[in-house]
Short mmCIF file of N, CA and C in Angstrom, two decimals:
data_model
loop_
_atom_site.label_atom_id
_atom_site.label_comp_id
_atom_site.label_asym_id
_atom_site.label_seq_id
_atom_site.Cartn_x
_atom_site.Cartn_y
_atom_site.Cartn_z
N UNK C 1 -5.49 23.10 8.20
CA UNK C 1 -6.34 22.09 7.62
C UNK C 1 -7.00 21.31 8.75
N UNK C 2 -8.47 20.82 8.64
CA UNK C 2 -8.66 20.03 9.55
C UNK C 2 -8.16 18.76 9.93
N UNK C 3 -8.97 18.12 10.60
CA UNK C 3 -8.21 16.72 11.43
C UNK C 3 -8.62 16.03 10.31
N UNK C 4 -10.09 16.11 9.84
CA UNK C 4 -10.32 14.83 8.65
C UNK C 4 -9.76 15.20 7.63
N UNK C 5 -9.72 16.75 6.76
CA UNK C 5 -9.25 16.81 5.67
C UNK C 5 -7.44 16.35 6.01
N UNK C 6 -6.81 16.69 7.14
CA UNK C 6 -5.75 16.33 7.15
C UNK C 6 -5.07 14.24 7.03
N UNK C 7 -6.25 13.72 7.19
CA UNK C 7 -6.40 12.53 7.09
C UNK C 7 -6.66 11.75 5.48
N UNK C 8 -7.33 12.65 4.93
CA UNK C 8 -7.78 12.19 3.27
C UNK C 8 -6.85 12.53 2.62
N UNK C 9 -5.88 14.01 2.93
CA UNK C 9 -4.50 14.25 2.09
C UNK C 9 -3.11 13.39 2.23
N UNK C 10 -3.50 12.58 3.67
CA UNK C 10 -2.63 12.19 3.93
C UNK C 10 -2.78 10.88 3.24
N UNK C 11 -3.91 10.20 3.06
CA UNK C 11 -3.99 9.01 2.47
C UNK C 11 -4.85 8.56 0.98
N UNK C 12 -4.95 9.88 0.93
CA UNK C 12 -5.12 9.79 -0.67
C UNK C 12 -4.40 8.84 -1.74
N UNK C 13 -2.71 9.09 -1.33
CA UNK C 13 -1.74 8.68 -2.56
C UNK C 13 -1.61 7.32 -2.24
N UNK C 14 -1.65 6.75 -1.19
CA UNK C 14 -1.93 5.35 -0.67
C UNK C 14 -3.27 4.75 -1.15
N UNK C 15 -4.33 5.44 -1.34
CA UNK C 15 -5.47 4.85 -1.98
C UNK C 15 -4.98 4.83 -3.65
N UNK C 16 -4.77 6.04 -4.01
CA UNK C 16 -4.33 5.80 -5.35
C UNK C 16 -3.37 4.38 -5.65
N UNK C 17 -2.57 4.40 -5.12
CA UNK C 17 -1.40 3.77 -4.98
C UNK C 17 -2.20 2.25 -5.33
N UNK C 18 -3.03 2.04 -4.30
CA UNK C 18 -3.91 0.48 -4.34
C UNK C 18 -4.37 0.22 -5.54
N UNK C 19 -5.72 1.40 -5.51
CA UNK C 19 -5.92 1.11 -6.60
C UNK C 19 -5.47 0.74 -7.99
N UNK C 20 -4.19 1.76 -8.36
CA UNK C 20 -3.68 0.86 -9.17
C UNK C 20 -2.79 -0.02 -9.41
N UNK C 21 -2.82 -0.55 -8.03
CA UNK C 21 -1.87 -1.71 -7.86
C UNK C 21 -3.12 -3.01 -8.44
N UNK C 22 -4.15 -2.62 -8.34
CA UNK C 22 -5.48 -4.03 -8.26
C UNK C 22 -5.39 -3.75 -9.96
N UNK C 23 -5.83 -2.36 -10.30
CA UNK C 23 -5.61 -2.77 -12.04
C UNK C 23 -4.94 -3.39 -12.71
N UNK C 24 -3.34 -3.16 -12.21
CA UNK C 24 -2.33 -3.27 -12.58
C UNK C 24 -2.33 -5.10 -12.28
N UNK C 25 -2.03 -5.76 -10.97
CA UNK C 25 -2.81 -6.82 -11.23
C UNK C 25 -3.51 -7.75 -11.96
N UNK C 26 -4.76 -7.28 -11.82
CA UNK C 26 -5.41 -7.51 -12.93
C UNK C 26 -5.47 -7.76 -14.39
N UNK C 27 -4.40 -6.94 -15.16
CA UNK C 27 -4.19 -6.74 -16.51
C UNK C 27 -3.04 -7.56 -16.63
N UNK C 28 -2.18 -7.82 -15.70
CA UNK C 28 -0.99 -8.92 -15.55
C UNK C 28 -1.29 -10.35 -15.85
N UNK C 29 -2.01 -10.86 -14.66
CA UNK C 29 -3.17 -11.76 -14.34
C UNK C 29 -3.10 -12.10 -15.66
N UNK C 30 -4.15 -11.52 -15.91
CA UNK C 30 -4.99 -11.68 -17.66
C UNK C 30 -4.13 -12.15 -18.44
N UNK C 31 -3.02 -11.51 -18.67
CA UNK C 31 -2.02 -11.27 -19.62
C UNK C 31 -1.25 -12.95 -19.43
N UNK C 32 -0.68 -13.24 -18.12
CA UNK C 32 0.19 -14.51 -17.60
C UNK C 32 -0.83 -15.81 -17.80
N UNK C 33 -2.22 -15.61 -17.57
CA UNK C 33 -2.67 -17.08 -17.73
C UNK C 33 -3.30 -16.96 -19.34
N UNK C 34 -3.13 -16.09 -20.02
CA UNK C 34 -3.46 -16.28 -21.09
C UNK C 34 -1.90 -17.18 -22.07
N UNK C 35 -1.13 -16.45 -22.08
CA UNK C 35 0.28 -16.46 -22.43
C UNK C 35 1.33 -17.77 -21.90
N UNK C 36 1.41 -17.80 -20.44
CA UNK C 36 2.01 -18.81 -19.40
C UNK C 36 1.73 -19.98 -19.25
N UNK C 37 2.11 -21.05 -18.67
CA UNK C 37 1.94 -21.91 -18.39
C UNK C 37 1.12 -21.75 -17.08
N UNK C 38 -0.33 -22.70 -17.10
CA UNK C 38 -0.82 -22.30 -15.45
C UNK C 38 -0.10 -22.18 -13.98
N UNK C 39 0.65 -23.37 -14.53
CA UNK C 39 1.61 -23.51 -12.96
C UNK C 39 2.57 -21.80 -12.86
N UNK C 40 3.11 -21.57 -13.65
CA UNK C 40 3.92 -20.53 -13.82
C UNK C 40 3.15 -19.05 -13.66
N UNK C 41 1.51 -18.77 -14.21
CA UNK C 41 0.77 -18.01 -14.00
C UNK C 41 0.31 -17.55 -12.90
N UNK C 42 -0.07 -18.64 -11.79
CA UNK C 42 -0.48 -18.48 -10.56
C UNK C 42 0.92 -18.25 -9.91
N UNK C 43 1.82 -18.19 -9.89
CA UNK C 43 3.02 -18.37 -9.01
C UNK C 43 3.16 -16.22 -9.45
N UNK C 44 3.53 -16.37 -10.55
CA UNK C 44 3.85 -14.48 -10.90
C UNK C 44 2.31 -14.00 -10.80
N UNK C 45 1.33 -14.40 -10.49
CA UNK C 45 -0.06 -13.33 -10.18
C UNK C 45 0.21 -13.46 -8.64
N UNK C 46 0.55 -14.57 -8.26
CA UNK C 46 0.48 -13.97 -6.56
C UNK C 46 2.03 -12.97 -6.07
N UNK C 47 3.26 -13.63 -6.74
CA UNK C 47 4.44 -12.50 -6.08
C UNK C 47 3.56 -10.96 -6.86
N UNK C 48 2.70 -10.73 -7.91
CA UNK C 48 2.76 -9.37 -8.17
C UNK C 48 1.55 -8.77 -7.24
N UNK C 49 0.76 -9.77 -6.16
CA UNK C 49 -0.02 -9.01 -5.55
C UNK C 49 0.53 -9.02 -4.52
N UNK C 50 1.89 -9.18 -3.84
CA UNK C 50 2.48 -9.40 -3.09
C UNK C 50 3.26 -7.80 -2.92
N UNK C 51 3.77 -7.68 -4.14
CA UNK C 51 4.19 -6.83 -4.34
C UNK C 51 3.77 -5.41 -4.38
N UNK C 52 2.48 -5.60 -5.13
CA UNK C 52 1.62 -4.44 -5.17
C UNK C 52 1.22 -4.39 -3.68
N UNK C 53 0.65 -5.00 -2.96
CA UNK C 53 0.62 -4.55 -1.31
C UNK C 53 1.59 -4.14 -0.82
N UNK C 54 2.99 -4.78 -1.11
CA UNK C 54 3.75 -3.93 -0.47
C UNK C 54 4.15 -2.38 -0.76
N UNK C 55 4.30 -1.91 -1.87
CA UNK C 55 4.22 -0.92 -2.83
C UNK C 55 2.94 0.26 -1.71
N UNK C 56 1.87 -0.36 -1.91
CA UNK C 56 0.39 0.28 -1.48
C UNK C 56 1.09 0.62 0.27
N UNK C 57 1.57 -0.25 0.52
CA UNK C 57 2.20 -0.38 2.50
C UNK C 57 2.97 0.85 2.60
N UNK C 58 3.88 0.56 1.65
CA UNK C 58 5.40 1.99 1.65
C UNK C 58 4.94 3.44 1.26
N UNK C 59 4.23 3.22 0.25
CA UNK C 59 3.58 4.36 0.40
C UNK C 59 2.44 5.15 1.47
N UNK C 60 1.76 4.11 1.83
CA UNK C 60 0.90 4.62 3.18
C UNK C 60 2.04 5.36 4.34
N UNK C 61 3.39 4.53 4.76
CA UNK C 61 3.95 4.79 5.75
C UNK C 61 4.34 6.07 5.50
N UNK C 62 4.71 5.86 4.19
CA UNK C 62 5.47 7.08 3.87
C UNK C 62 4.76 8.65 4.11
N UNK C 63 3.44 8.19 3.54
CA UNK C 63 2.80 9.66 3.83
C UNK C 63 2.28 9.84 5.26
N UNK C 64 2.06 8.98 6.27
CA UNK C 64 1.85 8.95 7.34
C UNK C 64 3.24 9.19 8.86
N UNK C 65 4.04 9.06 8.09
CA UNK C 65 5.32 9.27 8.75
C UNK C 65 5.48 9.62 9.85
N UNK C 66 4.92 11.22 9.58
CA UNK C 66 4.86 11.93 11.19
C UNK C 66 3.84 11.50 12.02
N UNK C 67 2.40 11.11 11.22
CA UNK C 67 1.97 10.21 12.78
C UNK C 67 2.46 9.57 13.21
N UNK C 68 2.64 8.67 12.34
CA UNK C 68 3.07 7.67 13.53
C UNK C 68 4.50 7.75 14.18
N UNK C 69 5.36 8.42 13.83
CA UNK C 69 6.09 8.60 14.67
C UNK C 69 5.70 9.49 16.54
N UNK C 70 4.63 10.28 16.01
CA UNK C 70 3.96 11.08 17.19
C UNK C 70 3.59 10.31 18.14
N UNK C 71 2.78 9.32 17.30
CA UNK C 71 2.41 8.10 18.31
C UNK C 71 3.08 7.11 18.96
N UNK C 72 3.91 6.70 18.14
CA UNK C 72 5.21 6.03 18.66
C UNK C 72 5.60 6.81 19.72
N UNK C 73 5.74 7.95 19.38
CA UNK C 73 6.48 8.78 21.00
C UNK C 73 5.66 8.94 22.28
N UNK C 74 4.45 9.01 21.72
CA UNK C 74 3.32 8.66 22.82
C UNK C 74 3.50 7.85 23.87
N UNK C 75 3.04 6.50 22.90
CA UNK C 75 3.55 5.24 23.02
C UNK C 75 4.77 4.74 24.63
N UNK C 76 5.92 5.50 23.76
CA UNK C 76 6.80 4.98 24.35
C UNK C 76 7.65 5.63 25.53
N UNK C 77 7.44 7.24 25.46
CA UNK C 77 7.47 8.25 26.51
C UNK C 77 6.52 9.13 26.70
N UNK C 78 5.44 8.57 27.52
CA UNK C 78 4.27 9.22 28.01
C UNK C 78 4.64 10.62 28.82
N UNK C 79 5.75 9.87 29.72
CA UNK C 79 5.78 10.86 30.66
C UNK C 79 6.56 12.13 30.49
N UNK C 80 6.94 11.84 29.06
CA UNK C 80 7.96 13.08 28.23
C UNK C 80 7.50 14.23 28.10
N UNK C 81 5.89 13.80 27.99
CA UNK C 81 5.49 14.90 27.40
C UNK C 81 4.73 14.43 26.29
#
């Protein structure tokens, strides 16, 4: 596979991942300040975008793994090899 296609497979599920972390969001959102108390609405819309980034993060690493570990080794023993 190439270098770019090997780059779009790799971060495909991390884009997915976002994206429906922002829908998902979104439809929460909606849902908490309609339903909630404001004070209580804004407090669970921000831990769930908190969350959803992190979610979107773990999954990026995850599919990226072996780079960055490559690089890390780069990084940290040049002269290794």
């Amino acid at each position: 596979m190439s270098a770019p296609g090997a780059f779009v497979s790799r971060n495909a599920k991390a884009v997915v991942s976002a994206i429906g972390g922002i829908i998902n969001v979104l439809a929460v959102s909606a849902a908490l300040f309609q339903f909630a108390p404001a004070e209580y609405a804004g407090v669970g819309a921000a831990l769930l975008v908190v969350m959803e980034a992190l979610r979107s993060a773990n999954v990026w690493i995850v599919k990226n793994e072996p780079a960055l570990v490559s690089a890390i080794d780069e990084i940290v023993a040049p002269e290794a090899g």
